[in-house]
Amino acid sequence: MNNAIEHAVTKVPEVTLAFWVIKILATTLGETGGDAVSMSMHLGYLLGTAIFAVVFLLAVVVQIKANGFHPLLYWTTIIATTTVGTTLADFADRSLGIGYAGGSLLLLALLMASLSIWYRSLGTVAVDTVSSPRAEMFYWVTIMFSQTLGTALGDWTAGTAGLGYRGGALVFSALLALVAIGYFRTAISRTLLFWAAFILTRPLGAVVGDFLDKPLNEGGLALNRIYASIVLITLILTCILLFPKRAAERGH
């Protein structure tokens, strides 16, 4: 099978610097967008979660049915996972009273279970093997759990741990830097490093998003959530249009 065909059947993008830039923007948008619906529009966490869950399910169905990799569709689905992750984590942590620590532990368990079942079913959790409907289903469920976990971790770090939004951003940026060093300087599994980075970009986006839209007396910039979300969407679309858009080479 030649490279053109390999690229055509792979359903995820090549992991480059552009991928991580868009991912961080998308996770930040998930926070501002989720808060805009649940808080600014006063719909609450439960209704907000229901709305975004429908969007997420529709996006996943379209993504799985699509032939090949389509950048706009892929990133729309990623954004859907970040928004539903934001409202779902907030609902569990705040409305159900589980708390940030309890919510983080529960979501970590769900994420590990998803990865474990995926590995036991297909023998790998490498993203460059996501080229079948079954693998895609595992992929998107795992991403949804990772995005939700990231929201809870970001809130726990900034709030309960008392680091604030700037402190939380510094912590998660430092952890991502360590993952990058591991990628370039060690022989640690690339699959493990990918998922570590993927998970860590979500709490980074969460604390940055909160920093943008939370009140001044809580350490934020008090920006309008809807306007901030529009700016982030514009930046994401610009990156999608400007950066090279290739699917990951299919794993063997």
Short mmCIF file of N, CA and C in Angstrom, two decimals, residues 72-228:
data_model
loop_
_atom_site.label_atom_id
_atom_site.label_comp_id
_atom_site.label_asym_id
_atom_site.label_seq_id
_atom_site.Cartn_x
_atom_site.Cartn_y
_atom_site.Cartn_z
N LEU A 72 -11.11 20.23 9.37
CA LEU A 72 -12.16 21.01 10.01
C LEU A 72 -13.09 20.12 10.83
N LEU A 73 -13.44 18.97 10.28
CA LEU A 73 -14.31 18.04 11.00
C LEU A 73 -13.60 17.48 12.23
N TYR A 74 -12.35 17.13 12.08
CA TYR A 74 -11.60 16.58 13.22
C TYR A 74 -11.54 17.58 14.37
N TRP A 75 -11.18 18.83 14.07
CA TRP A 75 -11.02 19.82 15.13
C TRP A 75 -12.37 20.27 15.69
N THR A 76 -13.42 20.19 14.90
CA THR A 76 -14.76 20.45 15.43
C THR A 76 -15.10 19.40 16.48
N THR A 77 -14.75 18.15 16.21
CA THR A 77 -15.02 17.08 17.16
C THR A 77 -14.18 17.25 18.42
N ILE A 78 -12.93 17.66 18.26
CA ILE A 78 -12.07 17.93 19.42
C ILE A 78 -12.68 19.03 20.29
N ILE A 79 -13.12 20.11 19.65
CA ILE A 79 -13.74 21.21 20.40
C ILE A 79 -15.00 20.73 21.12
N ALA A 80 -15.76 19.86 20.47
CA ALA A 80 -16.96 19.30 21.11
C ALA A 80 -16.59 18.52 22.37
N THR A 81 -15.47 17.80 22.34
CA THR A 81 -15.05 17.05 23.53
C THR A 81 -14.61 18.00 24.64
N THR A 82 -14.02 19.13 24.29
CA THR A 82 -13.56 20.07 25.32
C THR A 82 -14.73 20.79 25.98
N THR A 83 -15.74 21.15 25.20
CA THR A 83 -16.89 21.85 25.78
C THR A 83 -17.72 20.92 26.66
N VAL A 84 -17.99 19.71 26.19
CA VAL A 84 -18.75 18.78 27.02
C VAL A 84 -17.92 18.38 28.24
N GLY A 85 -16.60 18.31 28.06
CA GLY A 85 -15.74 18.00 29.20
C GLY A 85 -15.79 19.07 30.26
N THR A 86 -15.85 20.33 29.84
CA THR A 86 -15.92 21.45 30.78
C THR A 86 -17.19 21.41 31.61
N THR A 87 -18.34 21.31 30.95
CA THR A 87 -19.60 21.35 31.69
C THR A 87 -19.83 20.07 32.49
N LEU A 88 -19.36 18.93 31.96
CA LEU A 88 -19.52 17.67 32.68
C LEU A 88 -18.69 17.66 33.95
N ALA A 89 -17.44 18.13 33.86
CA ALA A 89 -16.58 18.18 35.04
C ALA A 89 -17.14 19.16 36.07
N ASP A 90 -17.61 20.31 35.61
CA ASP A 90 -18.18 21.29 36.53
C ASP A 90 -19.44 20.74 37.20
N PHE A 91 -20.26 20.00 36.44
CA PHE A 91 -21.47 19.40 37.02
C PHE A 91 -21.11 18.38 38.09
N ALA A 92 -20.12 17.51 37.80
CA ALA A 92 -19.71 16.49 38.77
C ALA A 92 -19.06 17.11 40.00
N ASP A 93 -18.16 18.08 39.76
CA ASP A 93 -17.40 18.67 40.86
C ASP A 93 -18.26 19.56 41.75
N ARG A 94 -19.13 20.34 41.12
CA ARG A 94 -19.87 21.37 41.86
C ARG A 94 -21.31 20.98 42.17
N SER A 95 -22.07 20.59 41.15
CA SER A 95 -23.48 20.28 41.37
C SER A 95 -23.67 18.98 42.15
N LEU A 96 -22.86 17.96 41.87
CA LEU A 96 -22.98 16.69 42.58
C LEU A 96 -22.19 16.69 43.90
N GLY A 97 -21.35 17.71 44.09
CA GLY A 97 -20.63 17.83 45.34
C GLY A 97 -19.47 16.87 45.50
N ILE A 98 -18.99 16.28 44.41
CA ILE A 98 -17.87 15.35 44.49
C ILE A 98 -16.58 16.08 44.87
N GLY A 99 -16.47 17.32 44.40
CA GLY A 99 -15.25 18.08 44.66
C GLY A 99 -14.22 17.85 43.58
N TYR A 100 -13.27 18.76 43.47
CA TYR A 100 -12.26 18.66 42.41
C TYR A 100 -11.40 17.41 42.55
N ALA A 101 -10.98 17.11 43.79
CA ALA A 101 -10.12 15.94 43.99
C ALA A 101 -10.89 14.65 43.68
N GLY A 102 -12.12 14.54 44.20
CA GLY A 102 -12.92 13.35 43.94
C GLY A 102 -13.25 13.21 42.46
N GLY A 103 -13.61 14.33 41.83
CA GLY A 103 -13.91 14.29 40.40
C GLY A 103 -12.70 13.89 39.58
N SER A 104 -11.53 14.41 39.94
CA SER A 104 -10.29 14.08 39.21
C SER A 104 -9.96 12.60 39.32
N LEU A 105 -10.11 12.04 40.53
CA LEU A 105 -9.82 10.62 40.73
C LEU A 105 -10.79 9.73 39.96
N LEU A 106 -12.08 10.11 39.98
CA LEU A 106 -13.08 9.34 39.24
C LEU A 106 -12.79 9.37 37.75
N LEU A 107 -12.49 10.54 37.23
CA LEU A 107 -12.24 10.68 35.80
C LEU A 107 -10.93 10.02 35.39
N LEU A 108 -9.93 10.05 36.27
CA LEU A 108 -8.68 9.35 35.98
C LEU A 108 -8.93 7.85 35.88
N ALA A 109 -9.77 7.32 36.77
CA ALA A 109 -10.11 5.90 36.72
C ALA A 109 -10.83 5.56 35.41
N LEU A 110 -11.75 6.41 34.99
CA LEU A 110 -12.48 6.18 33.74
C LEU A 110 -11.54 6.25 32.54
N LEU A 111 -10.61 7.21 32.57
CA LEU A 111 -9.65 7.34 31.48
C LEU A 111 -8.75 6.11 31.39
N MET A 112 -8.24 5.65 32.54
CA MET A 112 -7.39 4.46 32.55
C MET A 112 -8.17 3.22 32.09
N ALA A 113 -9.44 3.14 32.49
CA ALA A 113 -10.26 2.01 32.06
C ALA A 113 -10.47 2.02 30.55
N SER A 114 -10.71 3.22 30.01
CA SER A 114 -10.90 3.35 28.57
C SER A 114 -9.66 2.92 27.80
N LEU A 115 -8.50 3.39 28.24
CA LEU A 115 -7.23 3.02 27.59
C LEU A 115 -6.98 1.52 27.72
N SER A 116 -7.28 0.97 28.89
CA SER A 116 -7.05 -0.45 29.12
C SER A 116 -7.93 -1.32 28.22
N ILE A 117 -9.22 -0.98 28.14
CA ILE A 117 -10.13 -1.75 27.29
C ILE A 117 -9.74 -1.61 25.82
N TRP A 118 -9.35 -0.41 25.43
CA TRP A 118 -8.88 -0.17 24.06
C TRP A 118 -7.68 -1.05 23.75
N TYR A 119 -6.72 -1.07 24.66
CA TYR A 119 -5.49 -1.86 24.44
C TYR A 119 -5.81 -3.36 24.38
N ARG A 120 -6.66 -3.81 25.30
CA ARG A 120 -7.00 -5.23 25.33
C ARG A 120 -7.77 -5.64 24.08
N SER A 121 -8.55 -4.75 23.52
CA SER A 121 -9.37 -5.06 22.36
C SER A 121 -8.58 -5.05 21.06
N LEU A 122 -7.67 -4.06 20.91
CA LEU A 122 -6.98 -3.87 19.63
C LEU A 122 -5.47 -4.06 19.70
N GLY A 123 -4.92 -4.22 20.92
CA GLY A 123 -3.50 -4.48 21.05
C GLY A 123 -2.62 -3.26 21.01
N THR A 124 -3.20 -2.08 20.88
CA THR A 124 -2.43 -0.84 20.86
C THR A 124 -3.35 0.34 21.11
N VAL A 125 -2.78 1.41 21.68
CA VAL A 125 -3.54 2.66 21.83
C VAL A 125 -2.82 3.78 21.08
N ALA A 126 -1.93 3.39 20.15
CA ALA A 126 -1.21 4.37 19.35
C ALA A 126 -2.18 5.10 18.43
N VAL A 127 -2.07 6.42 18.37
CA VAL A 127 -3.03 7.19 17.59
C VAL A 127 -2.86 7.00 16.10
N ASP A 128 -1.66 6.60 15.66
CA ASP A 128 -1.47 6.43 14.22
C ASP A 128 -2.07 5.12 13.70
N THR A 129 -2.76 4.39 14.59
CA THR A 129 -3.48 3.19 14.15
C THR A 129 -4.98 3.42 14.12
N VAL A 130 -5.40 4.66 14.35
CA VAL A 130 -6.83 4.97 14.37
C VAL A 130 -7.33 5.11 12.94
N SER A 131 -7.76 4.00 12.38
CA SER A 131 -8.20 4.00 10.98
C SER A 131 -9.43 3.12 10.76
N SER A 132 -10.02 2.63 11.85
CA SER A 132 -11.23 1.82 11.75
C SER A 132 -12.29 2.40 12.68
N PRO A 133 -13.57 2.16 12.40
CA PRO A 133 -14.63 2.68 13.27
C PRO A 133 -14.46 2.26 14.73
N ARG A 134 -14.03 1.02 14.96
CA ARG A 134 -13.86 0.54 16.33
C ARG A 134 -12.75 1.31 17.04
N ALA A 135 -11.63 1.49 16.35
CA ALA A 135 -10.52 2.24 16.94
C ALA A 135 -10.91 3.69 17.18
N GLU A 136 -11.66 4.26 16.24
CA GLU A 136 -12.10 5.64 16.41
C GLU A 136 -13.03 5.80 17.60
N MET A 137 -13.89 4.84 17.82
CA MET A 137 -14.80 4.93 18.96
C MET A 137 -14.01 4.96 20.26
N PHE A 138 -13.03 4.06 20.38
CA PHE A 138 -12.17 4.07 21.57
C PHE A 138 -11.44 5.40 21.68
N TYR A 139 -10.94 5.89 20.56
CA TYR A 139 -10.17 7.14 20.52
C TYR A 139 -10.98 8.31 21.06
N TRP A 140 -12.21 8.45 20.58
CA TRP A 140 -13.02 9.61 20.98
C TRP A 140 -13.56 9.48 22.40
N VAL A 141 -13.87 8.28 22.85
CA VAL A 141 -14.28 8.10 24.24
C VAL A 141 -13.12 8.44 25.17
N THR A 142 -11.93 7.97 24.82
CA THR A 142 -10.74 8.26 25.63
C THR A 142 -10.45 9.75 25.66
N ILE A 143 -10.58 10.41 24.52
CA ILE A 143 -10.34 11.85 24.47
C ILE A 143 -11.37 12.59 25.31
N MET A 144 -12.62 12.17 25.25
CA MET A 144 -13.65 12.85 26.04
C MET A 144 -13.34 12.74 27.54
N PHE A 145 -12.93 11.55 27.98
CA PHE A 145 -12.56 11.39 29.39
C PHE A 145 -11.34 12.24 29.74
N SER A 146 -10.36 12.30 28.83
CA SER A 146 -9.15 13.07 29.10
C SER A 146 -9.45 14.56 29.18
N GLN A 147 -10.36 15.03 28.34
CA GLN A 147 -10.73 16.45 28.37
C GLN A 147 -11.48 16.79 29.66
N THR A 148 -12.35 15.89 30.09
CA THR A 148 -13.10 16.11 31.32
C THR A 148 -12.17 16.08 32.52
N LEU A 149 -11.26 15.11 32.54
CA LEU A 149 -10.26 15.04 33.60
C LEU A 149 -9.43 16.30 33.65
N GLY A 150 -9.05 16.81 32.49
CA GLY A 150 -8.22 18.01 32.43
C GLY A 150 -8.90 19.22 33.04
N THR A 151 -10.21 19.33 32.82
CA THR A 151 -10.97 20.43 33.43
C THR A 151 -10.93 20.34 34.94
N ALA A 152 -11.18 19.13 35.47
CA ALA A 152 -11.17 18.94 36.91
C ALA A 152 -9.79 19.21 37.50
N LEU A 153 -8.75 18.75 36.82
CA LEU A 153 -7.38 18.99 37.29
C LEU A 153 -7.04 20.48 37.30
N GLY A 154 -7.45 21.16 36.24
CA GLY A 154 -7.17 22.59 36.16
C GLY A 154 -7.86 23.35 37.28
N ASP A 155 -9.13 23.02 37.54
CA ASP A 155 -9.87 23.68 38.62
C ASP A 155 -9.27 23.35 39.98
N TRP A 156 -8.87 22.11 40.16
CA TRP A 156 -8.27 21.70 41.44
C TRP A 156 -6.96 22.44 41.69
N THR A 157 -6.14 22.53 40.65
CA THR A 157 -4.84 23.19 40.80
C THR A 157 -5.00 24.68 41.09
N ALA A 158 -5.86 25.34 40.33
CA ALA A 158 -6.04 26.78 40.49
C ALA A 158 -6.80 27.12 41.76
N GLY A 159 -7.78 26.27 42.13
CA GLY A 159 -8.64 26.58 43.26
C GLY A 159 -8.19 25.93 44.56
N THR A 160 -8.42 24.61 44.68
CA THR A 160 -8.13 23.89 45.91
C THR A 160 -6.66 23.96 46.30
N ALA A 161 -5.78 23.78 45.33
CA ALA A 161 -4.34 23.82 45.62
C ALA A 161 -3.83 25.24 45.83
N GLY A 162 -4.66 26.23 45.49
CA GLY A 162 -4.32 27.62 45.77
C GLY A 162 -3.26 28.24 44.88
N LEU A 163 -3.02 27.65 43.71
CA LEU A 163 -1.99 28.19 42.83
C LEU A 163 -2.50 29.33 41.95
N GLY A 164 -3.81 29.46 41.83
CA GLY A 164 -4.36 30.48 40.96
C GLY A 164 -4.22 30.10 39.50
N TYR A 165 -4.78 30.91 38.62
CA TYR A 165 -4.77 30.58 37.20
C TYR A 165 -3.37 30.70 36.60
N ARG A 166 -2.63 31.72 36.99
CA ARG A 166 -1.28 31.88 36.46
C ARG A 166 -0.37 30.77 36.98
N GLY A 167 -0.48 30.49 38.28
CA GLY A 167 0.33 29.41 38.84
C GLY A 167 0.02 28.08 38.21
N GLY A 168 -1.28 27.80 37.99
CA GLY A 168 -1.66 26.56 37.35
C GLY A 168 -1.12 26.47 35.93
N ALA A 169 -1.17 27.58 35.22
CA ALA A 169 -0.64 27.59 33.85
C ALA A 169 0.86 27.30 33.84
N LEU A 170 1.59 27.85 34.80
CA LEU A 170 3.03 27.60 34.89
C LEU A 170 3.32 26.14 35.21
N VAL A 171 2.52 25.55 36.12
CA VAL A 171 2.73 24.15 36.49
C VAL A 171 2.52 23.23 35.29
N PHE A 172 1.42 23.41 34.58
CA PHE A 172 1.13 22.52 33.46
C PHE A 172 2.04 22.78 32.27
N SER A 173 2.48 24.02 32.10
CA SER A 173 3.46 24.32 31.05
C SER A 173 4.79 23.62 31.35
N ALA A 174 5.17 23.63 32.63
CA ALA A 174 6.42 22.97 33.02
C ALA A 174 6.32 21.45 32.81
N LEU A 175 5.17 20.88 33.14
CA LEU A 175 4.98 19.44 32.94
C LEU A 175 5.02 19.09 31.45
N LEU A 176 4.42 19.94 30.63
CA LEU A 176 4.48 19.71 29.18
C LEU A 176 5.91 19.82 28.66
N ALA A 177 6.67 20.74 29.24
CA ALA A 177 8.08 20.88 28.85
C ALA A 177 8.85 19.60 29.18
N LEU A 178 8.54 18.99 30.32
CA LEU A 178 9.19 17.73 30.69
C LEU A 178 8.83 16.62 29.71
N VAL A 179 7.57 16.60 29.28
CA VAL A 179 7.16 15.60 28.28
C VAL A 179 7.93 15.83 26.97
N ALA A 180 8.09 17.09 26.58
CA ALA A 180 8.83 17.41 25.36
C ALA A 180 10.29 16.96 25.47
N ILE A 181 10.88 17.19 26.64
CA ILE A 181 12.26 16.74 26.86
C ILE A 181 12.34 15.22 26.76
N GLY A 182 11.33 14.56 27.34
CA GLY A 182 11.28 13.10 27.24
C GLY A 182 11.20 12.62 25.80
N TYR A 183 10.48 13.37 24.98
CA TYR A 183 10.34 13.00 23.56
C TYR A 183 11.67 13.15 22.81
N PHE A 184 12.35 14.26 23.04
CA PHE A 184 13.56 14.54 22.28
C PHE A 184 14.83 13.92 22.87
N ARG A 185 14.80 13.60 24.17
CA ARG A 185 16.04 13.17 24.83
C ARG A 185 16.03 11.74 25.33
N THR A 186 14.88 11.07 25.31
CA THR A 186 14.81 9.72 25.85
C THR A 186 14.15 8.78 24.85
N ALA A 187 14.14 7.50 25.24
CA ALA A 187 13.50 6.48 24.40
C ALA A 187 12.15 6.06 24.98
N ILE A 188 11.57 6.90 25.84
CA ILE A 188 10.26 6.59 26.42
C ILE A 188 9.24 6.41 25.30
N SER A 189 8.31 5.50 25.49
CA SER A 189 7.28 5.21 24.50
C SER A 189 6.63 6.48 23.97
N ARG A 190 6.63 6.61 22.64
CA ARG A 190 6.01 7.78 22.01
C ARG A 190 4.50 7.81 22.26
N THR A 191 3.90 6.64 22.33
CA THR A 191 2.47 6.57 22.62
C THR A 191 2.18 7.09 24.02
N LEU A 192 2.99 6.68 25.00
CA LEU A 192 2.82 7.15 26.37
C LEU A 192 3.00 8.66 26.46
N LEU A 193 4.03 9.18 25.78
CA LEU A 193 4.30 10.61 25.81
C LEU A 193 3.18 11.39 25.13
N PHE A 194 2.64 10.84 24.04
CA PHE A 194 1.54 11.52 23.36
C PHE A 194 0.35 11.70 24.30
N TRP A 195 -0.06 10.60 24.95
CA TRP A 195 -1.23 10.69 25.82
C TRP A 195 -0.96 11.57 27.04
N ALA A 196 0.27 11.55 27.53
CA ALA A 196 0.61 12.43 28.64
C ALA A 196 0.46 13.89 28.22
N ALA A 197 1.00 14.22 27.04
CA ALA A 197 0.89 15.60 26.55
C ALA A 197 -0.56 15.95 26.23
N PHE A 198 -1.28 15.02 25.66
CA PHE A 198 -2.68 15.28 25.30
C PHE A 198 -3.50 15.59 26.54
N ILE A 199 -3.28 14.83 27.59
CA ILE A 199 -4.01 15.05 28.84
C ILE A 199 -3.61 16.38 29.48
N LEU A 200 -2.31 16.69 29.49
CA LEU A 200 -1.82 17.90 30.16
C LEU A 200 -2.23 19.19 29.45
N THR A 201 -2.41 19.14 28.13
CA THR A 201 -2.83 20.36 27.44
C THR A 201 -4.23 20.78 27.86
N ARG A 202 -5.05 19.84 28.34
CA ARG A 202 -6.41 20.21 28.73
C ARG A 202 -6.45 21.06 30.00
N PRO A 203 -5.79 20.66 31.10
CA PRO A 203 -5.80 21.56 32.26
C PRO A 203 -5.09 22.88 31.98
N LEU A 204 -4.09 22.86 31.09
CA LEU A 204 -3.46 24.12 30.72
C LEU A 204 -4.48 25.04 30.06
N GLY A 205 -5.24 24.50 29.10
CA GLY A 205 -6.28 25.29 28.45
C GLY A 205 -7.36 25.72 29.43
N ALA A 206 -7.66 24.84 30.40
CA ALA A 206 -8.70 25.17 31.38
C ALA A 206 -8.31 26.37 32.23
N VAL A 207 -7.07 26.38 32.74
CA VAL A 207 -6.67 27.50 33.60
C VAL A 207 -6.47 28.77 32.78
N VAL A 208 -6.01 28.65 31.54
CA VAL A 208 -5.88 29.83 30.69
C VAL A 208 -7.26 30.40 30.36
N GLY A 209 -8.21 29.49 30.05
CA GLY A 209 -9.57 29.94 29.78
C GLY A 209 -10.19 30.63 30.98
N ASP A 210 -9.98 30.06 32.17
CA ASP A 210 -10.49 30.69 33.39
C ASP A 210 -9.82 32.04 33.65
N PHE A 211 -8.53 32.11 33.37
CA PHE A 211 -7.80 33.36 33.55
C PHE A 211 -8.39 34.46 32.66
N LEU A 212 -8.82 34.07 31.46
CA LEU A 212 -9.38 35.05 30.53
C LEU A 212 -10.74 35.56 30.97
N ASP A 213 -11.59 34.66 31.49
CA ASP A 213 -12.99 35.09 31.71
C ASP A 213 -13.45 35.21 33.16
N LYS A 214 -12.62 34.80 34.11
CA LYS A 214 -13.03 34.93 35.51
C LYS A 214 -12.90 36.37 36.00
N PRO A 215 -13.69 36.77 37.04
CA PRO A 215 -13.65 38.15 37.55
C PRO A 215 -12.28 38.57 38.04
N LEU A 216 -12.07 39.87 38.06
CA LEU A 216 -10.78 40.41 38.50
C LEU A 216 -10.47 40.02 39.94
N ASN A 217 -11.48 40.01 40.80
CA ASN A 217 -11.23 39.69 42.21
C ASN A 217 -10.93 38.20 42.43
N GLU A 218 -11.07 37.39 41.39
CA GLU A 218 -10.71 35.97 41.46
C GLU A 218 -9.42 35.68 40.71
N GLY A 219 -8.77 36.74 40.25
CA GLY A 219 -7.49 36.58 39.56
C GLY A 219 -7.58 36.47 38.06
N GLY A 220 -8.78 36.70 37.50
CA GLY A 220 -8.95 36.63 36.05
C GLY A 220 -8.92 37.99 35.40
N LEU A 221 -9.14 38.01 34.08
CA LEU A 221 -9.14 39.26 33.32
C LEU A 221 -10.56 39.77 33.07
N ALA A 222 -11.56 38.98 33.45
CA ALA A 222 -12.96 39.38 33.32
C ALA A 222 -13.37 39.69 31.89
N LEU A 223 -12.80 38.98 30.90
CA LEU A 223 -13.19 39.18 29.52
C LEU A 223 -14.55 38.53 29.27
N ASN A 224 -15.28 39.09 28.34
CA ASN A 224 -16.57 38.52 27.97
C ASN A 224 -16.34 37.12 27.39
N ARG A 225 -17.04 36.12 27.94
CA ARG A 225 -16.81 34.73 27.54
C ARG A 225 -17.15 34.48 26.07
N ILE A 226 -18.23 35.10 25.62
CA ILE A 226 -18.66 34.89 24.24
C ILE A 226 -17.66 35.52 23.28
N TYR A 227 -17.22 36.73 23.56
CA TYR A 227 -16.24 37.39 22.70
C TYR A 227 -14.91 36.65 22.71
N ALA A 228 -14.49 36.20 23.90
CA ALA A 228 -13.24 35.44 24.00
C ALA A 228 -13.33 34.16 23.18
#
